[in-house]
Coordinates of C-alpha atoms in Angstrom, one line a residue:
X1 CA -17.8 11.7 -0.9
X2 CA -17.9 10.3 -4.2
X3 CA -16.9 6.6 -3.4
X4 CA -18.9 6.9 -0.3
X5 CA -22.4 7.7 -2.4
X6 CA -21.1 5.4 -4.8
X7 CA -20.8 2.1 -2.2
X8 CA -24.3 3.2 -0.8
X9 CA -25.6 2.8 -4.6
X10 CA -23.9 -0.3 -5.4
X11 CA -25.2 -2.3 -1.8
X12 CA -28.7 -0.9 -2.6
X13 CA -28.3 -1.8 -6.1
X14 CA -26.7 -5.4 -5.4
X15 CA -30.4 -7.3 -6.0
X16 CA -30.2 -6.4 -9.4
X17 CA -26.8 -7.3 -10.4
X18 CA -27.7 -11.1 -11.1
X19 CA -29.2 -12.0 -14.5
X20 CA -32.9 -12.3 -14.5
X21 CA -34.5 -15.3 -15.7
X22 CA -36.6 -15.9 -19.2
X23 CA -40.1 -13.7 -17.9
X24 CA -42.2 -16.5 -19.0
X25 CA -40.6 -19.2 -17.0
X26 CA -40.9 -17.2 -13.9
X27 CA -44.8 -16.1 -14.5
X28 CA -45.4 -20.0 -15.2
X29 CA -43.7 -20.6 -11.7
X30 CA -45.8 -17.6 -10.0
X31 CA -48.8 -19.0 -11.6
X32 CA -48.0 -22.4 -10.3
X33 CA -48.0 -20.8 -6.7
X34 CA -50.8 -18.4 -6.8
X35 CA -53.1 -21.2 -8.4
X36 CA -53.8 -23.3 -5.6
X37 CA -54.5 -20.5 -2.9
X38 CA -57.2 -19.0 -5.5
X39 CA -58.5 -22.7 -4.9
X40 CA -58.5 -22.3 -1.0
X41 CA -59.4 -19.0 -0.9
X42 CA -62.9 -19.6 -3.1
X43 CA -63.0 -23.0 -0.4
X44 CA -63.0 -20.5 2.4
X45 CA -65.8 -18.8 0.7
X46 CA -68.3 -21.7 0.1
X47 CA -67.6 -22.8 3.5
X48 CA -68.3 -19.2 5.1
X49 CA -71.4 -19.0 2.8
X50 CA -72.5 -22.6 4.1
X51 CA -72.1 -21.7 7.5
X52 CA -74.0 -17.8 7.2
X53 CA -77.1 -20.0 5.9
X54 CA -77.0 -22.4 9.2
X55 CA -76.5 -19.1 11.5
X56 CA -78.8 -19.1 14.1
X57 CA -78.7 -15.9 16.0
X58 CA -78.6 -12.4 14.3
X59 CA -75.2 -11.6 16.2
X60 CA -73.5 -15.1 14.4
X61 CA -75.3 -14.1 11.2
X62 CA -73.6 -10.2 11.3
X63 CA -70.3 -12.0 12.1
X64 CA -70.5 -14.5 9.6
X65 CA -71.5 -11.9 6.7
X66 CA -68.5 -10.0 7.6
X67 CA -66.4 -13.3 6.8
X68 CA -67.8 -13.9 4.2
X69 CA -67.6 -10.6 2.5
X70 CA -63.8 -10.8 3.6
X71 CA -63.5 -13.8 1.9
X72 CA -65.2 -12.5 -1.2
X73 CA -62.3 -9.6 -1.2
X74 CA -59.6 -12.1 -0.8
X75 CA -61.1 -14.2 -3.3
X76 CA -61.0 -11.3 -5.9
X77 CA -57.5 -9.9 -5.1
X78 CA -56.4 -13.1 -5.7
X79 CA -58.1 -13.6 -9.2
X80 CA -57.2 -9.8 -10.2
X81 CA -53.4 -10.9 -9.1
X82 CA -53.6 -14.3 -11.3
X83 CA -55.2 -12.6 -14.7
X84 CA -52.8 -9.6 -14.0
X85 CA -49.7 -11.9 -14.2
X86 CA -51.2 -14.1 -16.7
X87 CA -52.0 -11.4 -19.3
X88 CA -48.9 -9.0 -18.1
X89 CA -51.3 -6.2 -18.1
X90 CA -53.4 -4.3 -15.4
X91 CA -57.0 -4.6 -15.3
X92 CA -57.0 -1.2 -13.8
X93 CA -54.5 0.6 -16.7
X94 CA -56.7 -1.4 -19.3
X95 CA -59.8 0.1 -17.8
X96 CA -58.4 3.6 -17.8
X97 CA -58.8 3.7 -14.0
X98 CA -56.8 6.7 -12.5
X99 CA -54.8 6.0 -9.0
X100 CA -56.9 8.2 -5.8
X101 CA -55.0 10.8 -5.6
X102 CA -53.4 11.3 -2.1
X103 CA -54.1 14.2 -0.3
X104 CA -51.7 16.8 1.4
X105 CA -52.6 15.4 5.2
X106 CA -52.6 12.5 4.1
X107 CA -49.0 12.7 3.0
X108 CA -48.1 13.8 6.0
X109 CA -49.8 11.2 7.5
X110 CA -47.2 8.9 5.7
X111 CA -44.4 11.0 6.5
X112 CA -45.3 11.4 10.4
X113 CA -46.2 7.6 10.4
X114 CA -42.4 6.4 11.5
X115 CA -42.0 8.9 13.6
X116 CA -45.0 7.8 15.0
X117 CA -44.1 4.4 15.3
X118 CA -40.6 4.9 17.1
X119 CA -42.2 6.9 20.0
X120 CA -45.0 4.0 20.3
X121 CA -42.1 1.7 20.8
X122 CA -40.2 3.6 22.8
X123 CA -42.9 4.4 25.9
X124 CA -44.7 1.6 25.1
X125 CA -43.2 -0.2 28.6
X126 CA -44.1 3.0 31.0
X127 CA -47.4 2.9 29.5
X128 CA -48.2 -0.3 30.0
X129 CA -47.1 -0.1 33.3
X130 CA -49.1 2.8 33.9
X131 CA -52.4 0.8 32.2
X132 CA -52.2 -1.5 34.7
X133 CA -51.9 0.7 37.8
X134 CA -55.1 2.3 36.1
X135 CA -57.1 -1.0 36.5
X136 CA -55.6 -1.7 39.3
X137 CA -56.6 1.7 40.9
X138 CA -60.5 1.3 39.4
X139 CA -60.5 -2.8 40.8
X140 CA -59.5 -1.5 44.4
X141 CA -62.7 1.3 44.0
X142 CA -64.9 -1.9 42.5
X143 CA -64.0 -3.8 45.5
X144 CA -64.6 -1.2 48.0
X145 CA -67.8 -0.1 46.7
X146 CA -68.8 -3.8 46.6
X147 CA -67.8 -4.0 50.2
X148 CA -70.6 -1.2 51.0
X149 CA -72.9 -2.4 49.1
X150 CA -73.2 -6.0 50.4
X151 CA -72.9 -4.5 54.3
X152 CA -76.0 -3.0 53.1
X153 CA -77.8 -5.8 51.8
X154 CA -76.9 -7.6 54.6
X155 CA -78.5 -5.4 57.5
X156 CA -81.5 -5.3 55.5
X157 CA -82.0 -8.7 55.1
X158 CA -81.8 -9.4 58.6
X159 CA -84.6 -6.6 58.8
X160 CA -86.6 -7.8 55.9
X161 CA -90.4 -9.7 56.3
X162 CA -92.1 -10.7 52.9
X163 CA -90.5 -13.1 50.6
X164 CA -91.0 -11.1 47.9
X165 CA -88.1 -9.0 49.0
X166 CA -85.5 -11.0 50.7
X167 CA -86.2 -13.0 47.4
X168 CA -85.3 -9.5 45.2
X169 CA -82.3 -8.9 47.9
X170 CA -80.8 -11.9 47.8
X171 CA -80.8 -11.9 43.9
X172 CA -79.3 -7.8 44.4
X173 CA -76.5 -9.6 47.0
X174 CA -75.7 -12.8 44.0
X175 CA -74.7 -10.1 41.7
X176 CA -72.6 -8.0 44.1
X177 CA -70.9 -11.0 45.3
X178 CA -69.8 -12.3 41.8
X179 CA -69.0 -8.4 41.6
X180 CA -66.7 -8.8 44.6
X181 CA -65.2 -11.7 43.8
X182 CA -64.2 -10.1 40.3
X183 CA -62.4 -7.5 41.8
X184 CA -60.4 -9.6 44.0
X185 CA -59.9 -11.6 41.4
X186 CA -58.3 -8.5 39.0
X187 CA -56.8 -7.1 42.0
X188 CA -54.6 -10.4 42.8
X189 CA -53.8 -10.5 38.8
X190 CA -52.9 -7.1 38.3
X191 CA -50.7 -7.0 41.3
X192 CA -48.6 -10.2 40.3
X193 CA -48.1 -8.3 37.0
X194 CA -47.1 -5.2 38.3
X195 CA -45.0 -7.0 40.9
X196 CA -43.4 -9.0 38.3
X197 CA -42.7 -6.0 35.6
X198 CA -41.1 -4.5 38.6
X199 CA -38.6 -7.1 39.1
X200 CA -37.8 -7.2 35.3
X201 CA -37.7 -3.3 35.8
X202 CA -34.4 -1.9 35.1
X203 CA -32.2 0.5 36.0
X204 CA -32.2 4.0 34.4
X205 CA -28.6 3.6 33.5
X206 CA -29.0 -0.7 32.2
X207 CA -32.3 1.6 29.7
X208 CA -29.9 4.2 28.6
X209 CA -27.6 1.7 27.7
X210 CA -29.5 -0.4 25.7
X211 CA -31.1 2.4 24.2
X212 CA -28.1 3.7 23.1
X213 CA -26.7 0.3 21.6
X214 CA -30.2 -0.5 20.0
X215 CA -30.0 3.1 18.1
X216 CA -26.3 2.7 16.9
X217 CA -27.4 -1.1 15.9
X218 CA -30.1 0.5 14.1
X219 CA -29.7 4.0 13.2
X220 CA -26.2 5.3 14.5
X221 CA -24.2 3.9 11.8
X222 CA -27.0 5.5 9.2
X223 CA -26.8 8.8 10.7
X224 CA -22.6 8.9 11.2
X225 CA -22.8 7.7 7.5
X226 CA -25.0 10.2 6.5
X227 CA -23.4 13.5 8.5
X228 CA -20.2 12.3 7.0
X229 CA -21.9 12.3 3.0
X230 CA -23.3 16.3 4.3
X231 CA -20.1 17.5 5.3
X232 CA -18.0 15.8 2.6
X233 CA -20.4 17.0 -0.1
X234 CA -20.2 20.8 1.4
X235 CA -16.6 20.4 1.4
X236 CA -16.4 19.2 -2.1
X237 CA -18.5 21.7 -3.8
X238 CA -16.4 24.7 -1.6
X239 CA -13.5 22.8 -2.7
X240 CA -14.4 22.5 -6.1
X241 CA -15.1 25.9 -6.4
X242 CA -12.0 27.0 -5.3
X243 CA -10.2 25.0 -7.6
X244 CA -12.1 26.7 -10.1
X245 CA -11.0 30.2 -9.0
X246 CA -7.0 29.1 -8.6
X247 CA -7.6 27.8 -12.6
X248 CA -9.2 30.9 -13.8
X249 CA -6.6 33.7 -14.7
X250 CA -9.2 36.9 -13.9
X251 CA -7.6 38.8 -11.3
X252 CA -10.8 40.8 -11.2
X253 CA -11.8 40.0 -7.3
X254 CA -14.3 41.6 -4.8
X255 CA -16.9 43.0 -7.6
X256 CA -20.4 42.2 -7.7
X257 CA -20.3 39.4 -9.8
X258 CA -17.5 37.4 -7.5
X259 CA -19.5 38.1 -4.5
X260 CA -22.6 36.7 -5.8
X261 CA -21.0 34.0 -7.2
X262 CA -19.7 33.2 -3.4
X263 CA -23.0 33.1 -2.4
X264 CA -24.2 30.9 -4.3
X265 CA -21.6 28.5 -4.0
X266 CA -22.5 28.4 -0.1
X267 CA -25.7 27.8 -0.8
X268 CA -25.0 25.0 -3.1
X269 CA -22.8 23.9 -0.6
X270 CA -26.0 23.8 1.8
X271 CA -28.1 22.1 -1.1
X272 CA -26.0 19.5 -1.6
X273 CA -25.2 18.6 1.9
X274 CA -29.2 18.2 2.5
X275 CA -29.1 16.1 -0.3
X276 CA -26.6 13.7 0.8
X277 CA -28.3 13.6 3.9
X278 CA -31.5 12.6 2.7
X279 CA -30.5 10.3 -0.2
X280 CA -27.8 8.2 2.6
X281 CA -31.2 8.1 4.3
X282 CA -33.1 6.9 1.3
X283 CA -30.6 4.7 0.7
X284 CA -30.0 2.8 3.9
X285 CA -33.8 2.2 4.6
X286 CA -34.2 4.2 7.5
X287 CA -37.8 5.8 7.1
X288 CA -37.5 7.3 10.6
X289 CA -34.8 9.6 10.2
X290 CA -35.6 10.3 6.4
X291 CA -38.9 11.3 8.0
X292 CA -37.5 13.7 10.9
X293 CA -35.3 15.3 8.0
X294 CA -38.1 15.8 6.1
X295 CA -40.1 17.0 8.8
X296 CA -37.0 19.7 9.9
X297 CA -36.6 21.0 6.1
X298 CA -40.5 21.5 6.1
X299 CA -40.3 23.5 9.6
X300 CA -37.6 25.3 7.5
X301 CA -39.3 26.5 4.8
X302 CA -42.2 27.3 6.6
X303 CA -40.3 29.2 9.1
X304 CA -38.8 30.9 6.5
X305 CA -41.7 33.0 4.9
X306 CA -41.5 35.5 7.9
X307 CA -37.5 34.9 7.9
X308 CA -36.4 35.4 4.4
X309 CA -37.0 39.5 4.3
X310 CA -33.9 40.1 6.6
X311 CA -31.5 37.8 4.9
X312 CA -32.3 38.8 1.7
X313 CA -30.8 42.6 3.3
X314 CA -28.3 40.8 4.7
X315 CA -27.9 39.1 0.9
X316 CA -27.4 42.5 -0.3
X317 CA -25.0 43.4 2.5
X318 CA -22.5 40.8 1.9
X319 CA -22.8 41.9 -2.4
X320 CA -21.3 45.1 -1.3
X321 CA -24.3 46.9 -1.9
X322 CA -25.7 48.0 1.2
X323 CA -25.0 50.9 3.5
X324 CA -21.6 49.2 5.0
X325 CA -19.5 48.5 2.0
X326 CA -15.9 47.5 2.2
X327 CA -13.2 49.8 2.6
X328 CA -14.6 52.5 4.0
X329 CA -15.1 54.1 7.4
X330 CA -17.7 52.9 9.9
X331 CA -18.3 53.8 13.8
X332 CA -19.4 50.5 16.1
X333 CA -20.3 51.5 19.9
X334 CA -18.5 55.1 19.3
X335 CA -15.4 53.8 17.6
X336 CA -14.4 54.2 14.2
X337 CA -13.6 51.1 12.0
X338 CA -12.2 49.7 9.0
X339 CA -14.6 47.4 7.6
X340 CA -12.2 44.5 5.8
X341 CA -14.4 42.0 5.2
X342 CA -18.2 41.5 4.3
X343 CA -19.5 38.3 4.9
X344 CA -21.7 35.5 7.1
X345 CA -18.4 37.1 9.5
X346 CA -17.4 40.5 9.3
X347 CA -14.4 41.7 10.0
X348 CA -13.2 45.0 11.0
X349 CA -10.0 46.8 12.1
X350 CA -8.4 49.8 13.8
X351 CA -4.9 50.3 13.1
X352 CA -4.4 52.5 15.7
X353 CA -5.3 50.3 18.9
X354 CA -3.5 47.5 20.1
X355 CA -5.4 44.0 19.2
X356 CA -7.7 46.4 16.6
X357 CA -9.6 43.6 15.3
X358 CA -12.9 43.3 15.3
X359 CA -15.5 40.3 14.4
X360 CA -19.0 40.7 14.4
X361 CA -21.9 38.6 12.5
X362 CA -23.6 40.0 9.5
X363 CA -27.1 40.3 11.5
X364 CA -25.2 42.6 13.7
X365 CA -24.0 44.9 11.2
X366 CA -27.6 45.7 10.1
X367 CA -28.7 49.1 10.8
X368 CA -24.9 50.7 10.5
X369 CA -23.6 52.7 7.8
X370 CA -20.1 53.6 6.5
X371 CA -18.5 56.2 4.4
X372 CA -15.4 56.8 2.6
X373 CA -12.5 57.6 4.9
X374 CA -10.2 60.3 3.7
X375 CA -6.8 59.7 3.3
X376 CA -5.1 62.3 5.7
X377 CA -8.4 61.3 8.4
X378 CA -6.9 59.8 11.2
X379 CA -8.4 56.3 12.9
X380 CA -8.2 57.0 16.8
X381 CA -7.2 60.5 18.0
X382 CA -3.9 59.1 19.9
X383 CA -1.5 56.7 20.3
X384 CA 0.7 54.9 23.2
X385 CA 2.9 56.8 25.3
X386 CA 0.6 60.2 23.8
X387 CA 0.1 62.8 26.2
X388 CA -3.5 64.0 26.4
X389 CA -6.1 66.4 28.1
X390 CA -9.3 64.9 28.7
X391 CA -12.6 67.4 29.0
X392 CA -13.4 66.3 32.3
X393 CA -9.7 67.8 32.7
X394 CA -7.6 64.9 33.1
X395 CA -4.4 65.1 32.2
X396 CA -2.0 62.0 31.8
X397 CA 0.0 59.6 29.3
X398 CA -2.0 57.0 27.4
X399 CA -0.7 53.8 28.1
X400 CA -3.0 50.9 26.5
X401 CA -5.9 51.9 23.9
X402 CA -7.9 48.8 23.0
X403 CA -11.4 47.9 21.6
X404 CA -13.0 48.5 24.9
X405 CA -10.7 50.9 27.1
X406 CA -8.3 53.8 27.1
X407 CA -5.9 53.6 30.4
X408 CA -4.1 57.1 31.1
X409 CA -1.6 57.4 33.6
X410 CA -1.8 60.6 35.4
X411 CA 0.7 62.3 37.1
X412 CA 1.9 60.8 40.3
X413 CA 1.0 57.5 39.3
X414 CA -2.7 56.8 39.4
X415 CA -4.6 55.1 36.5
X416 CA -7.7 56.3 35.0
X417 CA -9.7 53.9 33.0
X418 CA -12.1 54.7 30.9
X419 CA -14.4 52.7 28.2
X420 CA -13.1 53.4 24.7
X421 CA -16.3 55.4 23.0
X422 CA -16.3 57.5 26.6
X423 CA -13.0 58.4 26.0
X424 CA -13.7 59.5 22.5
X425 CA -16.5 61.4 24.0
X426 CA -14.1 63.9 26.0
X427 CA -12.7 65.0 23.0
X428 CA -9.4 64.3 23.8
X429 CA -6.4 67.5 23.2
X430 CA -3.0 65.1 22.1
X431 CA -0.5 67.1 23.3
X432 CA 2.2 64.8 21.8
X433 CA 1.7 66.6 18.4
X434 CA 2.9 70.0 19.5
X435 CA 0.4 72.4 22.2
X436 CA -0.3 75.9 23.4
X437 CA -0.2 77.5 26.5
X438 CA -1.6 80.8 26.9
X439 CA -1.4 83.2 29.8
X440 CA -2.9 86.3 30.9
X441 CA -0.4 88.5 32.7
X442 CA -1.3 91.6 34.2
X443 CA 0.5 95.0 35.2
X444 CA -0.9 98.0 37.0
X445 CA -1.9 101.3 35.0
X446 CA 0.8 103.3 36.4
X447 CA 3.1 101.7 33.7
X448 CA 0.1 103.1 30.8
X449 CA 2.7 104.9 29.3
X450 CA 5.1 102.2 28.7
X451 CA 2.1 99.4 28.1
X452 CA 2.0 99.6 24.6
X453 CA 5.7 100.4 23.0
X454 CA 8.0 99.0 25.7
X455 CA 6.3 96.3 27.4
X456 CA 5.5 93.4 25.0
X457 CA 8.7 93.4 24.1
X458 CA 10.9 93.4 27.4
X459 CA 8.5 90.3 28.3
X460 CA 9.0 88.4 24.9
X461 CA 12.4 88.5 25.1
X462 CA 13.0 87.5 28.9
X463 CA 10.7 84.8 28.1
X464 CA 12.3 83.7 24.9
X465 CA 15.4 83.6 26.9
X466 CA 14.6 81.4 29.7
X467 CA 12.8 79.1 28.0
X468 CA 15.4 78.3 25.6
X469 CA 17.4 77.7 28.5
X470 CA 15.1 75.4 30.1
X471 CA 13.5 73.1 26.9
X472 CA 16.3 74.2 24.4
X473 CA 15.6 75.6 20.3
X474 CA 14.0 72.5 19.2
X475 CA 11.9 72.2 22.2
X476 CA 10.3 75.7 22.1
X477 CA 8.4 76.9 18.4
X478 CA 7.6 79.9 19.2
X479 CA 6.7 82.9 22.2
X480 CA 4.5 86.0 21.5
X481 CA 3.6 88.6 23.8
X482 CA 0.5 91.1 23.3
X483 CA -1.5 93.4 24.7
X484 CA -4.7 91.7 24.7
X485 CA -7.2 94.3 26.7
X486 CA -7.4 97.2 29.1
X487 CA -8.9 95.0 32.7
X488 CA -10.4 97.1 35.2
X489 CA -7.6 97.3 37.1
X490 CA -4.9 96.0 35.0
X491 CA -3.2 95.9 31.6
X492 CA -3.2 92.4 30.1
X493 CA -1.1 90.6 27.9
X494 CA -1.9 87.4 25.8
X495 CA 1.6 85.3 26.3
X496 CA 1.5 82.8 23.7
X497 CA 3.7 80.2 23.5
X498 CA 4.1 77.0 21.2
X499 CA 5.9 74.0 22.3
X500 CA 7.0 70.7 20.6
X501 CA 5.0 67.6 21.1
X502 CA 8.4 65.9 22.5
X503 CA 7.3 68.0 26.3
X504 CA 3.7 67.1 26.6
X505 CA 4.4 65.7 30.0
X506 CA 6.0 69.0 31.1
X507 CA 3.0 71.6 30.3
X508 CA 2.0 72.3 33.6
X509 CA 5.7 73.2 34.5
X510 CA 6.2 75.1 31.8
X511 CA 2.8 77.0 32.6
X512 CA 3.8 77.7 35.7
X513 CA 7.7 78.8 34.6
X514 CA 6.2 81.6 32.6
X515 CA 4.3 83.1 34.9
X516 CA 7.4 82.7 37.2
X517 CA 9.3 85.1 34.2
X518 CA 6.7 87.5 34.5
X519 CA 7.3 88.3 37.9
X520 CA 10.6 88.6 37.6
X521 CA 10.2 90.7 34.8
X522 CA 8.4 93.1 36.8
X523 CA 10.8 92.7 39.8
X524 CA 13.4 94.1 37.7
X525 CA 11.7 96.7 36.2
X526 CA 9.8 98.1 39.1
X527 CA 6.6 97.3 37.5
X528 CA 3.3 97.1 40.1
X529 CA 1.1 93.7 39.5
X530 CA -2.5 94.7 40.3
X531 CA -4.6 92.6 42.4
X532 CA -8.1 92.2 42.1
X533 CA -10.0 95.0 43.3
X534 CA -13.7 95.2 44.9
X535 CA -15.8 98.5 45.1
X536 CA -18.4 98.8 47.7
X537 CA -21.5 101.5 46.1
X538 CA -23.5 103.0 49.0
X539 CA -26.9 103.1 48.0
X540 CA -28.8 106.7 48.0
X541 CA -30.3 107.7 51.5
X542 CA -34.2 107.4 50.6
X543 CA -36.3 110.5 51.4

């Protein structure tokens, strides 16, 4: 970046790198030059003064006072240019004469006066074109109304009497033939021209292509030159910083002061790239694009009145001090987050899904919030190969958890799919951590007796016993057995049993194996199961 700014100073610098000659010799020479057209320009004057006093019409007299007073400006340029070099002072600093101050459109003006230019240039072909077919279009409506109008005339000078007024018509029917011919005569000329620009016409494609080689001839190479100076002088000063960080030994990193000092090394990075840009422009010569720049930076800044509020929140965001902060816990779309990085790109991530990484720009991370995250708090409520029961009652193995779904395979092979935040919704029950299963058993009051002392206990045991046999001591954590309430036509018991996380995918099995012991419980025993009964009141005979 540096060699390149420096070459574009050196070539615009190259005029003034030969030795300038002794000041008065070269005055002496200027002098010698300027002194004879004083001498023909106050010539031209007493010749345009001799020739205003021989005008004879007013309309030669106006345009030979407007030469004249032209002349009398030229004259006096020319003397202020010869005393000014003579003396080596202005007459207008000597006089204390201030410069007219420019005014704001009229800057502009100056600014918008390339652009301007460049689009005059550019259409000034299909304009051109389209001014003639203009003409042509009005000569074709001259001729035709001079067509009507001499058929008029001539019908009524075959009907007209006096002299008086075939004299008057004939003079009408002079002036609307020279009118005719006229149009005739522009119609032929502006055809032939139109005719021949069509010939020279060329194709769309032969136009792009020579627009595209006249704009690399004249501004392509500027603009490559100058997109190359932006990006090197962005990459220098990110660079540069950089450096500077490696080189200092603080290991302090991620406080206030480091972030801010981040930002306002990318926008340095953005200041300087604007400057190359415009002073490669500068530079080079090319007012057009030095222009447009300008133009684009002050559509910037005037856009950026209404703009500037949210970034300066978004400013505040990436300092760490605004309601997302790094570190801490954050929900996006109904999933929880890690929020890693705060910056122009923030990045998030969820250990516990597979591809947990998130990316999202800072405008989108407006209006969130975080909080701290607890050590023991856990970042999605299951894993792979987890077995789960969803609240619309599904029951399955999770096989794929990702950003955007949660894919359980239920038993006999089907796959439910559902979006990530809707499977957080149904509150999900991981099984694979250890799970309940409870079961009301009943038995019929005959056995009241018996219900309380003997009961619980004969059941607890034969289920103990069977289900060690079936799942094994490390499988099964615990069984209880008690009387939980007095139905109306049964005794219940709350059968409470606790199994390891390891036989998630066998809990309907196992629901259904206890109740299976309970029977045979009662088989054995001769104890009466209950059904449910239904009692049919009769209502009172009315008197």
């Amino acid at each position: 970046m540096t060699i390149l700014l420096g070459v574009l100073v050196l070539q615009a610098q190259e005029p003034e790198a030969v030795p300038p000659a002794p000041p008065e010799g070269d005055d002496l020479e200027a002098l010698k030059k300027l002194a004879p057209a004083l001498v023909l320009a106050k010539e031209d004057l007493e010749e345009a003064k001799a020739k205003l006093e021989g005008a004879a019409t007013e309309e030669e007299k106006g345009e030979l006072e407007e030469e004249v007073n032209a002349q009398r400006v030229r004259v006096a340029e020319l003397r202020d240019d010869f005393r000014t070099l003579a003396s080596g002072i202005e007459e207008a600093k000597f006089l204390g004469i201030e410069p007219e101050s420019i005014s704001l459109k009229q800057s502009l003006e100056d600014i918008l006066e390339p652009i301007s230019r460049g689009v005059r240039e550019a259409t000034e072909e299909p304009r051109e074109m389209d001014e003639m077919r203009r003409k042509l279009d009005t000569a074709r409506d001259h001729l035709e109304m001079s067509e009507e109008a001499l058929a008029r005339l001539t019908n009524l000078l075959d009907l007209a009497e006096t002299d008086s007024i075939i004299e008057e018509l004939n003079g009408t029917k002079e002036m609307w033939d020279k009118r005719l011919a006229r149009a005739r005569s522009q119609i032929a000329v502006l055809e032939q021209q139109i005719a021949m620009r069509e010939v020279d016409q060329r194709t769309t494609f032969e136009k792009l292509s020579e627009f595209f080689q006249q704009f690399w001839r004249s501004r392509g190479l500027n603009l490559v030159i100058a997109i190359l100076a932006a990006v090197g002088a962005a990459i220098g000063v990110k660079r540069g910083y950089r450096l500077l960080k490696k080189l200092n030994r603080s290991k302090k990193k991620g406080g206030v002061a480091g972030r801010t000092m981040d930002l306002i090394v990318e926008i340095l990075a953005v200041v300087a790239a604007i400057a190359a840009l415009v002073l490669v422009f500068y530079l080079r010569g090319d007012w057009l694009l030095l222009a447009l720049t300008i133009l684009a930076l002050l559509g910037i800044l005037w856009a950026s009145k209404t703009a500037l509020p949210p970034y300066l929140e978004q400013v505040k965001l990436i300092l760490n001090l605004g309601p997302v902060r790094e570190g801490e816990r954050m929900i996006y779309d109904g999933v929880p987050w890690r929020v890693r990085r705060l910056n122009f790109q923030c990045r998030f991530e969820n250990p516990e899904l597979d591809g947990g990484k998130l990316r999202l720009p800072i405008r989108d991370v407006m209006g969130l919030h975080s909080r701290p995250a607890d050590a023991k708090e856990p970042w999605f409520p299951t894993r792979k190969d987890d077995w789960v029961v969803l609240g619309d009652e599904t029951y399955g193995k999770v096989i794929e958890q990702t950003p955007d779904q949660v894919v359980v395979l239920r038993l006999g092979g089907s796959l439910k799919t559902y979006p990530t935040g809707d499977f957080l919704e149904l509150a999900p029950e991981n099984l694979s951590r250890g799970y309940r299963i409870q079961v009301v058993f009943g038995i019929d009051y005959a056995h009241q007796a018996i219900a309380i002392s003997e009961v619980p206990e004969v059941f607890q045991q034969a289920l103990e016993r069977r289900l060690l046999e079936v799942v094994g001591k490390d499988g099964l954590r615990s069984v209880k057995v008690e009387f939980t309430s007095a139905g109306a036509s049964s005794l219940d018991y709350a059968i409470l049993a606790d199994f390891d996380g390891s036989l998630g995918s066998r809990k309907n099995a196992l629901n259904r194996l206890i109740q299976s012991v309970c029977v045979e419980v009662c088989n054995e025993h001769g104890w009466g199961i209950p059904f449910q009964q239904i009692t049919l009141h009769q209502a009172a005979a009315q008197a």
